[in-house]
mmCIF file of C-alpha atoms and ligand atoms in Angstrom:
data_model
loop_
_atom_site.group_PDB
_atom_site.id
_atom_site.type_symbol
_atom_site.label_atom_id
_atom_site.label_comp_id
_atom_site.label_asym_id
_atom_site.label_seq_id
_atom_site.Cartn_x
_atom_site.Cartn_y
_atom_site.Cartn_z
ATOM 1 C CA MET A 897 -36.015 -55.102 96.419
ATOM 2 C CA GLY A 898 -36.163 -52.815 93.387
ATOM 3 C CA LEU A 899 -38.237 -53.099 90.264
ATOM 4 C CA LYS A 900 -35.270 -54.205 88.214
ATOM 5 C CA ASP A 901 -34.386 -56.976 90.621
ATOM 6 C CA ILE A 902 -37.942 -58.262 90.575
ATOM 7 C CA ASN A 903 -38.048 -58.318 86.798
ATOM 8 C CA ILE A 904 -34.863 -60.287 86.765
ATOM 9 C CA GLY A 905 -36.110 -62.470 89.594
ATOM 10 C CA LEU A 906 -39.393 -63.217 87.794
ATOM 11 C CA SER A 907 -37.696 -64.058 84.519
ATOM 12 C CA THR A 908 -35.191 -66.338 86.241
ATOM 13 C CA GLY A 909 -37.835 -67.881 88.553
ATOM 14 C CA LEU A 910 -36.064 -66.689 91.710
ATOM 15 C CA VAL A 911 -39.092 -64.713 93.018
ATOM 16 C CA ASP A 912 -42.498 -66.349 93.249
ATOM 17 C CA LEU A 913 -45.499 -64.481 91.938
ATOM 18 C CA PRO A 914 -47.851 -64.077 94.949
ATOM 19 C CA GLU A 915 -45.140 -62.491 97.037
ATOM 20 C CA TRP A 916 -44.350 -60.105 94.252
ATOM 21 C CA GLU A 917 -47.996 -59.063 93.892
ATOM 22 C CA LYS A 918 -48.107 -58.162 97.579
ATOM 23 C CA SER A 919 -45.088 -55.895 97.399
ATOM 24 C CA ALA A 920 -45.195 -52.083 97.261
ATOM 25 C CA ALA A 921 -43.079 -52.091 94.169
ATOM 26 C CA PHE A 922 -45.835 -53.929 92.314
ATOM 27 C CA LYS A 923 -48.268 -51.110 93.085
ATOM 28 C CA ASP A 924 -45.833 -48.543 91.754
ATOM 29 C CA TYR A 925 -45.400 -50.683 88.696
ATOM 30 C CA GLN A 926 -49.149 -50.879 88.110
ATOM 31 C CA GLU A 927 -49.574 -47.145 88.511
ATOM 32 C CA LEU A 928 -46.781 -46.523 86.096
ATOM 33 C CA GLU A 929 -48.382 -48.867 83.595
ATOM 34 C CA ALA A 930 -51.751 -47.161 83.945
ATOM 35 C CA ALA A 931 -50.286 -43.690 83.615
ATOM 36 C CA THR A 932 -48.327 -44.689 80.544
ATOM 37 C CA ALA A 933 -51.446 -46.159 78.996
ATOM 38 C CA GLN A 934 -53.381 -42.969 79.680
ATOM 39 C CA GLU A 935 -50.611 -40.878 78.261
ATOM 40 C CA LYS A 936 -50.591 -42.929 75.117
ATOM 41 C CA SER A 937 -54.340 -42.428 74.697
ATOM 42 C CA GLY A 938 -54.222 -38.606 74.760
ATOM 43 C CA GLY A 939 -53.476 -38.357 78.450
ATOM 44 C CA LEU A 940 -52.242 -34.785 78.398
ATOM 45 C CA GLY A 941 -55.373 -33.772 80.288
ATOM 46 C CA VAL A 942 -54.514 -36.159 83.056
ATOM 47 C CA TRP A 943 -51.106 -34.653 83.494
ATOM 48 C CA LEU A 944 -52.573 -31.169 83.383
ATOM 49 C CA ALA A 945 -55.061 -32.173 86.050
ATOM 50 C CA ARG A 946 -52.194 -33.468 88.155
ATOM 51 C CA LEU A 947 -50.317 -30.277 87.514
ATOM 52 C CA GLU A 948 -53.371 -28.286 88.552
ATOM 53 C CA GLU A 949 -53.615 -30.227 91.773
ATOM 54 C CA LEU A 950 -49.959 -29.615 92.388
ATOM 55 C CA VAL A 951 -50.168 -25.903 91.622
ATOM 56 C CA ALA A 952 -53.432 -25.519 93.511
ATOM 57 C CA ILE A 953 -51.769 -26.090 96.844
ATOM 58 C CA PRO A 954 -49.525 -23.002 96.864
ATOM 59 C CA VAL A 955 -51.991 -20.917 94.847
ATOM 60 C CA ASN A 956 -54.890 -21.589 97.173
ATOM 61 C CA TRP A 957 -52.642 -21.021 100.141
ATOM 62 C CA GLY A 958 -51.841 -17.622 98.682
ATOM 63 C CA ARG A 959 -55.438 -16.885 97.904
ATOM 64 C CA SER A 960 -56.555 -17.788 101.374
ATOM 65 C CA ASN A 961 -54.263 -15.173 102.845
ATOM 66 C CA SER A 962 -55.580 -12.290 100.776
ATOM 67 C CA VAL A 963 -59.323 -12.615 100.666
ATOM 68 C CA TRP A 964 -60.314 -9.112 99.734
ATOM 69 C CA PRO A 965 -63.892 -8.172 100.471
ATOM 70 C CA VAL A 966 -65.903 -5.817 98.318
ATOM 71 C CA THR A 967 -66.965 -2.580 100.007
ATOM 72 C CA PHE A 968 -70.514 -3.432 100.754
ATOM 73 C CA GLY A 969 -72.757 -3.033 103.764
ATOM 74 C CA LEU A 970 -76.477 -3.360 104.166
ATOM 75 C CA ALA A 971 -77.685 -2.745 107.694
ATOM 76 C CA CYS A 972 -76.641 -2.781 111.342
ATOM 77 C CA CYS A 973 -74.236 -5.672 110.719
ATOM 78 C CA ALA A 974 -72.298 -3.392 108.388
ATOM 79 C CA ILE A 975 -71.393 -1.282 111.421
ATOM 80 C CA GLU A 976 -69.702 -4.300 112.974
ATOM 81 C CA GLN A 977 -68.026 -4.971 109.644
ATOM 82 C CA ILE A 978 -66.686 -1.415 109.688
ATOM 83 C CA GLY A 979 -65.619 -1.919 113.291
ATOM 84 C CA SER A 980 -63.713 -5.029 112.348
ATOM 85 C CA GLY A 981 -61.761 -3.006 109.831
ATOM 86 C CA MET A 982 -60.674 -0.448 112.419
ATOM 87 C CA ALA A 983 -57.560 -0.568 114.575
ATOM 88 C CA ARG A 984 -59.070 -2.221 117.649
ATOM 89 C CA PHE A 985 -60.061 -5.411 115.862
ATOM 90 C CA ASP A 986 -57.963 -4.998 112.742
ATOM 91 C CA ILE A 987 -59.125 -7.286 109.977
ATOM 92 C CA SER A 988 -55.739 -6.909 108.277
ATOM 93 C CA ARG A 989 -54.307 -9.486 110.656
ATOM 94 C CA PHE A 990 -56.066 -11.988 108.397
ATOM 95 C CA GLY A 991 -55.188 -10.371 105.100
ATOM 96 C CA SER A 992 -58.672 -9.064 104.383
ATOM 97 C CA GLU A 993 -58.199 -5.385 105.064
ATOM 98 C CA VAL A 994 -58.399 -4.268 101.461
ATOM 99 C CA PHE A 995 -62.050 -3.446 100.967
ATOM 100 C CA ARG A 996 -62.151 -2.952 97.227
ATOM 101 C CA ALA A 997 -64.493 -0.317 95.879
ATOM 102 C CA SER A 998 -64.876 -2.280 92.665
ATOM 103 C CA PRO A 999 -66.332 -5.784 92.759
ATOM 104 C CA ARG A 1000 -63.983 -6.754 89.928
ATOM 105 C CA GLN A 1001 -60.994 -6.520 92.250
ATOM 106 C CA ALA A 1002 -62.560 -8.324 95.188
ATOM 107 C CA ASP A 1003 -62.731 -11.991 96.126
ATOM 108 C CA VAL A 1004 -65.424 -12.197 98.753
ATOM 109 C CA LEU A 1005 -68.822 -10.609 99.164
ATOM 110 C CA ILE A 1006 -69.661 -10.154 102.837
ATOM 111 C CA VAL A 1007 -73.438 -9.812 102.887
ATOM 112 C CA SER A 1008 -73.593 -7.826 106.104
ATOM 113 C CA GLY A 1009 -77.188 -7.233 106.984
ATOM 114 C CA ARG A 1010 -80.714 -7.787 105.858
ATOM 115 C CA VAL A 1011 -81.404 -8.146 102.166
ATOM 116 C CA SER A 1012 -84.581 -6.410 101.128
ATOM 117 C CA MET A 1013 -86.438 -7.551 98.053
ATOM 118 C CA LYS A 1014 -85.621 -4.265 96.384
ATOM 119 C CA MET A 1015 -81.915 -4.743 97.108
ATOM 120 C CA ALA A 1016 -81.778 -8.364 95.925
ATOM 121 C CA PRO A 1017 -81.182 -7.620 92.207
ATOM 122 C CA VAL A 1018 -78.440 -5.157 93.143
ATOM 123 C CA ILE A 1019 -76.634 -7.713 95.305
ATOM 124 C CA LYS A 1020 -76.977 -10.302 92.600
ATOM 125 C CA ARG A 1021 -75.384 -7.889 90.164
ATOM 126 C CA VAL A 1022 -72.512 -7.119 92.497
ATOM 127 C CA TYR A 1023 -71.953 -10.834 92.978
ATOM 128 C CA ASP A 1024 -71.996 -11.435 89.234
ATOM 129 C CA GLN A 1025 -69.367 -8.733 88.787
ATOM 130 C CA LEU A 1026 -66.936 -10.266 91.259
ATOM 131 C CA SER A 1027 -64.108 -11.920 89.416
ATOM 132 C CA CYS A 1028 -63.716 -15.651 89.844
ATOM 133 C CA PRO A 1029 -62.919 -17.408 92.042
ATOM 134 C CA LYS A 1030 -65.337 -15.769 94.431
ATOM 135 C CA TRP A 1031 -66.844 -16.522 97.794
ATOM 136 C CA VAL A 1032 -69.769 -15.292 99.840
ATOM 137 C CA ILE A 1033 -70.010 -14.828 103.590
ATOM 138 C CA ALA A 1034 -73.501 -14.369 105.010
ATOM 139 C CA MET A 1035 -72.874 -12.173 108.020
ATOM 140 C CA GLY A 1036 -75.563 -12.054 110.680
ATOM 141 C CA ASP A 1037 -78.893 -13.731 111.199
ATOM 142 C CA CYS A 1038 -80.626 -11.599 108.600
ATOM 143 C CA ALA A 1039 -78.333 -12.558 105.756
ATOM 144 C CA SER A 1040 -78.323 -16.191 106.866
ATOM 145 C CA CYS A 1041 -82.033 -16.808 107.313
ATOM 146 C CA GLY A 1042 -84.024 -13.590 107.518
ATOM 147 C CA GLY A 1043 -83.370 -13.119 111.214
ATOM 148 C CA PRO A 1044 -86.033 -11.249 113.140
ATOM 149 C CA PHE A 1045 -87.632 -9.947 109.953
ATOM 150 C CA ASN A 1046 -90.092 -12.578 108.914
ATOM 151 C CA ASN A 1047 -92.000 -10.371 106.516
ATOM 152 C CA TYR A 1048 -92.783 -9.476 102.930
ATOM 153 C CA ALA A 1049 -89.972 -7.008 102.429
ATOM 154 C CA ILE A 1050 -86.957 -9.073 103.492
ATOM 155 C CA LEU A 1051 -85.412 -11.945 101.607
ATOM 156 C CA GLN A 1052 -85.380 -14.916 103.978
ATOM 157 C CA GLY A 1053 -81.674 -15.603 103.687
ATOM 158 C CA VAL A 1054 -79.323 -14.539 100.945
ATOM 159 C CA ASP A 1055 -78.709 -18.224 100.113
ATOM 160 C CA LYS A 1056 -82.013 -18.125 98.288
ATOM 161 C CA MET A 1057 -80.142 -16.436 95.459
ATOM 162 C CA LEU A 1058 -76.367 -16.723 96.028
ATOM 163 C CA PRO A 1059 -74.163 -19.709 96.901
ATOM 164 C CA VAL A 1060 -73.046 -18.961 100.453
ATOM 165 C CA ASP A 1061 -69.774 -20.408 101.746
ATOM 166 C CA VAL A 1062 -69.778 -19.352 105.371
ATOM 167 C CA TYR A 1063 -72.640 -18.343 107.635
ATOM 168 C CA VAL A 1064 -71.796 -16.167 110.614
ATOM 169 C CA PRO A 1065 -74.543 -16.192 113.238
ATOM 170 C CA GLY A 1066 -75.242 -13.312 115.582
ATOM 171 C CA CYS A 1067 -77.307 -10.173 115.678
ATOM 172 C CA PRO A 1068 -74.971 -8.547 114.998
ATOM 173 C CA PRO A 1069 -71.973 -10.882 115.113
ATOM 174 C CA ARG A 1070 -69.070 -9.323 116.918
ATOM 175 C CA PRO A 1071 -65.961 -8.630 114.827
ATOM 176 C CA GLU A 1072 -64.375 -11.708 116.394
ATOM 177 C CA ALA A 1073 -67.209 -13.794 114.978
ATOM 178 C CA LEU A 1074 -66.646 -12.305 111.552
ATOM 179 C CA PHE A 1075 -62.957 -13.146 111.848
ATOM 180 C CA TYR A 1076 -63.877 -16.666 112.764
ATOM 181 C CA GLY A 1077 -65.975 -16.789 109.599
ATOM 182 C CA ILE A 1078 -63.116 -15.414 107.533
ATOM 183 C CA MET A 1079 -60.745 -17.982 109.007
ATOM 184 C CA ALA A 1080 -63.228 -20.735 108.268
ATOM 185 C CA LEU A 1081 -63.333 -19.501 104.689
ATOM 186 C CA GLN A 1082 -59.528 -19.512 104.577
ATOM 187 C CA GLN A 1083 -59.506 -23.120 105.712
ATOM 188 C CA LYS A 1084 -62.028 -23.936 103.040
ATOM 189 C CA ILE A 1085 -59.949 -22.268 100.363
ATOM 190 C CA ARG A 1086 -56.787 -24.042 101.498
ATOM 191 C CA ALA A 1087 -58.571 -27.365 101.415
ATOM 192 C CA THR A 1088 -59.700 -26.825 97.821
ATOM 193 C CA GLU A 1089 -57.831 -29.162 95.500
ATOM 194 C CA LYS A 1090 -58.684 -27.412 92.284
ATOM 195 C CA LEU A 1091 -57.627 -24.027 91.063
ATOM 196 C CA GLY A 1092 -60.869 -22.352 90.230
ATOM 197 C CA VAL A 1093 -63.608 -24.711 91.111
ATOM 198 C CA ARG A 1094 -65.658 -24.953 94.264
ATOM 199 C CA GLU A 1095 -67.536 -28.093 95.193
ATOM 200 C CA LYS A 1096 -70.939 -26.555 94.799
ATOM 201 C CA ASP A 1097 -72.278 -23.515 93.045
ATOM 202 C CA SER A 1098 -75.750 -22.039 92.901
ATOM 203 C CA MET B 643 -101.426 31.001 120.892
ATOM 204 C CA GLU B 644 -101.932 27.631 122.528
ATOM 205 C CA PRO B 645 -102.716 24.741 120.196
ATOM 206 C CA ILE B 646 -106.115 24.213 121.743
ATOM 207 C CA GLY B 647 -106.957 27.873 121.021
ATOM 208 C CA ILE B 648 -105.966 27.429 117.386
ATOM 209 C CA ALA B 649 -108.100 24.312 117.212
ATOM 210 C CA LYS B 650 -111.135 26.145 118.630
ATOM 211 C CA GLU B 651 -110.736 29.046 116.201
ATOM 212 C CA LEU B 652 -110.322 26.656 113.324
ATOM 213 C CA GLN B 653 -113.518 24.912 114.369
ATOM 214 C CA LYS B 654 -115.322 28.254 114.163
ATOM 215 C CA LYS B 655 -114.052 28.751 110.632
ATOM 216 C CA PHE B 656 -114.931 25.204 109.486
ATOM 217 C CA PRO B 657 -117.894 24.282 111.678
ATOM 218 C CA ASP B 658 -119.125 21.422 109.485
ATOM 219 C CA SER B 659 -115.802 19.814 108.808
ATOM 220 C CA ILE B 660 -114.305 19.344 112.258
ATOM 221 C CA SER B 661 -116.089 16.626 114.152
ATOM 222 C CA GLU B 662 -113.902 16.261 117.201
ATOM 223 C CA ILE B 663 -111.078 17.908 119.094
ATOM 224 C CA THR B 664 -109.154 15.633 121.399
ATOM 225 C CA THR B 665 -106.289 16.295 123.779
ATOM 226 C CA HIS B 666 -103.986 13.540 124.834
ATOM 227 C CA ARG B 667 -101.030 14.372 127.057
ATOM 228 C CA GLY B 668 -101.109 17.925 125.867
ATOM 229 C CA GLN B 669 -101.218 16.943 122.189
ATOM 230 C CA VAL B 670 -104.164 18.404 120.355
ATOM 231 C CA ALA B 671 -105.711 16.467 117.492
ATOM 232 C CA LEU B 672 -108.582 17.400 115.220
ATOM 233 C CA MET B 673 -110.687 14.868 113.404
ATOM 234 C CA VAL B 674 -111.563 16.498 110.112
ATOM 235 C CA GLU B 675 -113.400 15.839 106.876
ATOM 236 C CA ARG B 676 -111.205 15.185 103.889
ATOM 237 C CA THR B 677 -112.807 17.687 101.459
ATOM 238 C CA PRO B 678 -111.512 21.011 102.826
ATOM 239 C CA ILE B 679 -108.115 19.668 103.890
ATOM 240 C CA VAL B 680 -106.094 21.915 101.560
ATOM 241 C CA GLU B 681 -108.033 25.018 102.570
ATOM 242 C CA MET B 682 -107.655 24.120 106.233
ATOM 243 C CA CYS B 683 -103.924 23.645 105.923
ATOM 244 C CA ARG B 684 -103.626 26.917 104.027
ATOM 245 C CA VAL B 685 -105.418 28.791 106.813
ATOM 246 C CA LEU B 686 -103.207 27.159 109.413
ATOM 247 C CA LYS B 687 -100.091 27.933 107.426
ATOM 248 C CA THR B 688 -100.830 31.583 106.660
ATOM 249 C CA ASP B 689 -102.916 32.783 109.616
ATOM 250 C CA TYR B 690 -101.419 30.710 112.392
ATOM 251 C CA GLN B 691 -97.823 30.342 111.172
ATOM 252 C CA MET B 692 -98.025 26.537 111.199
ATOM 253 C CA ASN B 693 -95.307 26.635 108.596
ATOM 254 C CA HIS B 694 -93.645 23.266 109.026
ATOM 255 C CA LEU B 695 -95.117 19.960 107.983
ATOM 256 C CA ASN B 696 -93.556 17.588 110.458
ATOM 257 C CA CYS B 697 -95.010 14.411 109.169
ATOM 258 C CA LEU B 698 -97.724 12.975 107.005
ATOM 259 C CA CYS B 699 -98.776 9.377 107.240
ATOM 260 C CA GLY B 700 -101.650 6.974 106.885
ATOM 261 C CA VAL B 701 -103.496 4.870 109.436
ATOM 262 C CA ASP B 702 -105.638 1.808 108.920
ATOM 263 C CA ASN B 703 -108.339 1.643 111.595
ATOM 264 C CA LEU B 704 -109.824 -1.641 110.459
ATOM 265 C CA SER B 705 -109.500 -3.473 113.740
ATOM 266 C CA ARG B 706 -109.850 -0.512 116.047
ATOM 267 C CA LYS B 707 -113.272 0.013 117.598
ATOM 268 C CA MET B 708 -114.330 3.515 116.756
ATOM 269 C CA ALA B 709 -117.700 5.085 117.373
ATOM 270 C CA HIS B 710 -117.307 7.238 114.308
ATOM 271 C CA GLY B 711 -114.743 7.885 111.630
ATOM 272 C CA GLU B 712 -113.738 6.038 108.512
ATOM 273 C CA ARG B 713 -111.421 3.121 107.982
ATOM 274 C CA PHE B 714 -108.435 5.131 106.776
ATOM 275 C CA GLU B 715 -106.945 8.257 108.194
ATOM 276 C CA VAL B 716 -104.324 10.579 106.792
ATOM 277 C CA VAL B 717 -102.535 12.258 109.668
ATOM 278 C CA TYR B 718 -100.937 15.667 109.238
ATOM 279 C CA GLN B 719 -98.528 16.750 111.925
ATOM 280 C CA LEU B 720 -98.042 20.503 111.736
ATOM 281 C CA TYR B 721 -95.565 22.627 113.641
ATOM 282 C CA SER B 722 -95.027 26.325 113.961
ATOM 283 C CA ILE B 723 -91.369 27.183 114.058
ATOM 284 C CA GLN B 724 -92.045 30.728 115.354
ATOM 285 C CA ASN B 725 -94.616 29.889 117.996
ATOM 286 C CA ARG B 726 -93.420 26.401 118.864
ATOM 287 C CA VAL B 727 -96.828 24.827 118.851
ATOM 288 C CA THR B 728 -97.807 21.609 117.240
ATOM 289 C CA LEU B 729 -101.160 20.433 115.941
ATOM 290 C CA ARG B 730 -102.422 17.191 114.474
ATOM 291 C CA LEU B 731 -105.072 16.858 111.780
ATOM 292 C CA LYS B 732 -106.649 13.453 111.193
ATOM 293 C CA ALA B 733 -108.460 13.472 107.873
ATOM 294 C CA GLN B 734 -110.990 10.678 107.448
ATOM 295 C CA VAL B 735 -110.779 8.661 104.241
ATOM 296 C CA PRO B 736 -113.460 6.064 103.492
ATOM 297 C CA GLU B 737 -112.601 2.584 102.289
ATOM 298 C CA SER B 738 -114.949 2.832 99.310
ATOM 299 C CA ASP B 739 -113.070 5.769 97.817
ATOM 300 C CA PRO B 740 -109.598 6.062 99.335
ATOM 301 C CA SER B 741 -108.575 9.438 97.996
ATOM 302 C CA ILE B 742 -107.777 12.891 99.342
ATOM 303 C CA ASP B 743 -106.471 16.156 97.932
ATOM 304 C CA SER B 744 -102.728 16.588 97.840
ATOM 305 C CA ILE B 745 -101.112 19.337 99.903
ATOM 306 C CA THR B 746 -97.987 19.501 97.770
ATOM 307 C CA CYS B 747 -99.170 22.972 96.684
ATOM 308 C CA LEU B 748 -98.493 24.157 100.251
ATOM 309 C CA TRP B 749 -95.474 22.094 101.256
ATOM 310 C CA SER B 750 -93.431 20.528 98.501
ATOM 311 C CA GLY B 751 -91.956 18.289 101.181
ATOM 312 C CA ALA B 752 -95.282 16.499 101.267
ATOM 313 C CA ASN B 753 -94.436 14.989 97.895
ATOM 314 C CA TRP B 754 -92.571 11.916 99.093
ATOM 315 C CA LEU B 755 -94.653 11.561 102.252
ATOM 316 C CA GLU B 756 -97.785 11.311 100.167
ATOM 317 C CA ARG B 757 -96.114 8.862 97.835
ATOM 318 C CA GLU B 758 -95.216 6.733 100.828
ATOM 319 C CA THR B 759 -98.784 6.834 102.120
ATOM 320 C CA TYR B 760 -100.002 5.867 98.674
ATOM 321 C CA ASP B 761 -97.426 3.111 98.506
ATOM 322 C CA PHE B 762 -98.417 1.469 101.776
ATOM 323 C CA PHE B 763 -102.126 2.242 102.089
ATOM 324 C CA GLY B 764 -103.282 2.795 98.542
ATOM 325 C CA ILE B 765 -104.680 6.211 99.369
ATOM 326 C CA VAL B 766 -104.725 8.312 96.210
ATOM 327 C CA PHE B 767 -103.690 11.954 96.488
ATOM 328 C CA ASN B 768 -105.532 14.061 93.925
ATOM 329 C CA GLY B 769 -103.358 16.659 92.229
ATOM 330 C CA HIS B 770 -100.077 15.047 93.254
ATOM 331 C CA PRO B 771 -97.390 15.783 90.647
ATOM 332 C CA ASN B 772 -95.862 12.290 90.616
ATOM 333 C CA LEU B 773 -97.915 9.720 92.433
ATOM 334 C CA GLN B 774 -95.830 6.549 92.187
ATOM 335 C CA ARG B 775 -94.702 3.949 94.646
ATOM 336 C CA ILE B 776 -91.624 5.087 96.487
ATOM 337 C CA LEU B 777 -90.331 2.476 98.943
ATOM 338 C CA THR B 778 -91.487 -0.902 97.747
ATOM 339 C CA ALA B 779 -89.774 -2.509 94.808
ATOM 340 C CA GLU B 780 -90.789 -1.904 91.228
ATOM 341 C CA GLY B 781 -93.990 -3.625 90.169
ATOM 342 C CA TRP B 782 -95.093 -4.380 93.707
ATOM 343 C CA GLU B 783 -98.597 -5.656 94.163
ATOM 344 C CA GLY B 784 -100.862 -4.806 97.072
ATOM 345 C CA TYR B 785 -100.568 -2.252 99.848
ATOM 346 C CA PRO B 786 -98.435 -3.732 102.631
ATOM 347 C CA LEU B 787 -99.651 -1.706 105.602
ATOM 348 C CA ARG B 788 -103.307 -2.484 105.044
ATOM 349 C CA LYS B 789 -104.476 -4.918 107.686
ATOM 350 C CA GLU B 790 -105.567 -7.591 105.231
ATOM 351 C CA TYR B 791 -102.114 -7.809 103.679
ATOM 352 C CA ALA B 792 -100.401 -11.052 104.719
ATOM 353 C CA LEU B 793 -97.206 -10.705 106.743
ATOM 354 C CA ARG B 794 -95.138 -12.538 104.161
ATOM 355 C CA GLY B 795 -97.071 -11.017 101.274
ATOM 356 C CA ASP B 796 -99.652 -12.782 99.178
ATOM 357 C CA THR B 797 -97.274 -13.750 96.394
ATOM 358 C CA GLU B 798 -93.560 -13.649 95.859
ATOM 359 C CA TRP B 799 -92.490 -10.382 94.282
ATOM 360 C CA LYS B 800 -92.394 -10.998 90.561
ATOM 361 C CA GLY B 801 -89.103 -9.164 90.215
ATOM 362 C CA PHE B 802 -87.505 -11.782 92.426
ATOM 363 C CA ILE B 803 -88.986 -14.630 90.417
ATOM 364 C CA GLU B 804 -87.523 -13.001 87.313
ATOM 365 C CA LEU B 805 -84.188 -12.612 89.090
ATOM 366 C CA LYS B 806 -84.030 -16.286 89.955
ATOM 367 C CA GLU B 807 -84.863 -17.248 86.400
ATOM 368 C CA LYS B 808 -82.196 -14.890 85.055
ATOM 369 C CA ALA B 809 -79.655 -16.321 87.485
ATOM 370 C CA ARG B 810 -80.454 -19.819 86.308
ATOM 371 C CA GLN B 811 -79.921 -18.846 82.692
ATOM 372 C CA LEU B 812 -76.728 -16.908 83.456
ATOM 373 C CA SER B 813 -75.203 -19.814 85.324
ATOM 374 C CA LYS B 814 -74.628 -21.585 82.010
ATOM 375 C CA PHE B 815 -72.101 -18.946 81.037
ATOM 376 C CA ASP B 816 -70.215 -18.496 84.230
ATOM 377 C CA PHE B 817 -66.835 -19.708 85.334
ATOM 378 C CA TYR B 818 -68.201 -22.812 86.980
ATOM 379 C CA GLY B 819 -70.864 -23.319 84.352
ATOM 380 C CA ALA B 820 -69.662 -26.701 83.153
ATOM 381 C CA GLN B 821 -69.730 -28.032 86.667
ATOM 382 C CA VAL B 822 -73.212 -26.731 87.321
ATOM 383 C CA GLU B 823 -74.411 -28.489 84.202
ATOM 384 C CA GLN B 824 -72.932 -31.751 85.439
ATOM 385 C CA GLU B 825 -74.734 -31.671 88.761
HETATM 386 S S1 SF4 C 2279 -78.591 -9.724 111.978
HETATM 387 FE FE1 SF4 C 2279 -79.188 -8.173 113.493
HETATM 388 S S2 SF4 C 2279 -77.517 -6.670 113.426
HETATM 389 FE FE2 SF4 C 2279 -77.402 -7.890 111.554
HETATM 390 S S3 SF4 C 2279 -78.571 -6.778 110.018
HETATM 391 FE FE3 SF4 C 2279 -79.944 -8.251 110.977
HETATM 392 S S4 SF4 C 2279 -80.932 -7.087 112.612
HETATM 393 FE FE4 SF4 C 2279 -79.107 -5.954 112.029
#
């Protein structure tokens, strides 16, 4: 039963009201009404938001397959990060092989290793220079929580100053673990419904 | 010449300043006064060809039971490249006045080593060309390798407090700023 039929039915008394309110067509009708009302009251934003949601799906799919890390290593974990870039493990299987030398061309900051207090402002600056949208992977115990270094010189987890998306445990995590982290980040990116916005920052 | 021979001869030259010669697993160490340290090193360098300063570091003996000797020590590890002998000088530095003469006039490589010792123990090297902290971050307070220094430090480094404050202010201007404001 289409919308037109129901309208005719209602006006001629052939369809009774409760049955009509239960039907799927009534829901469509209500939505249409609401959308039209919003459009009348400056609803361009609503349509843009819908458009964004629509566009976000392919865009984020694309983004998730080319998460370029910035060339950045801090300690022993960086050796595993280098190893994951080499032929045996081959990070390029996941589209992340392009370690950009400039943070402005990179998408993800892999904090691979312990963050000393002296290094913290430098990392913060590198993170600030990444172009949006940007993500952070805390690789290894040190970057996640301070690891074995519970002392004055080491920042007890990089999440004390940056919004971390994925934590990769291990000391050091094997390249496979890093890949798992990267794939988890890819899933997160694909699941994002907006274009530029993440659910939580800082 | 064997290191122990050098040590004995040196003791003859500085009878008042060398209190003890110890040998441990063939390593000879001299416990010396801090005043003639530069002169002593010069003699070792010129007369005994101890021409390489292997290492220079500090020691805090606060919790070690010692019959004699001061709280701090500056340890000089000397090596002769020609003769292949090594010798250790342990200069005693009292807690009340933690200072010693710099040996940068003999080995310019001592520059950073002395800065490091100053950085971590607060031992001042007189006559050092550029005595600043070297490893800890800018504006660090306290001397981390002294025994009374807390493992996690006494206070948070003020540079990091500043950094967090700066980050908070910056977040207003960033890409996600509006959203941060909302939360
Ligand atoms: S987590 Fe382990 S391997 Fe990684 S930086 Fe820390 S100590 Fe090194």
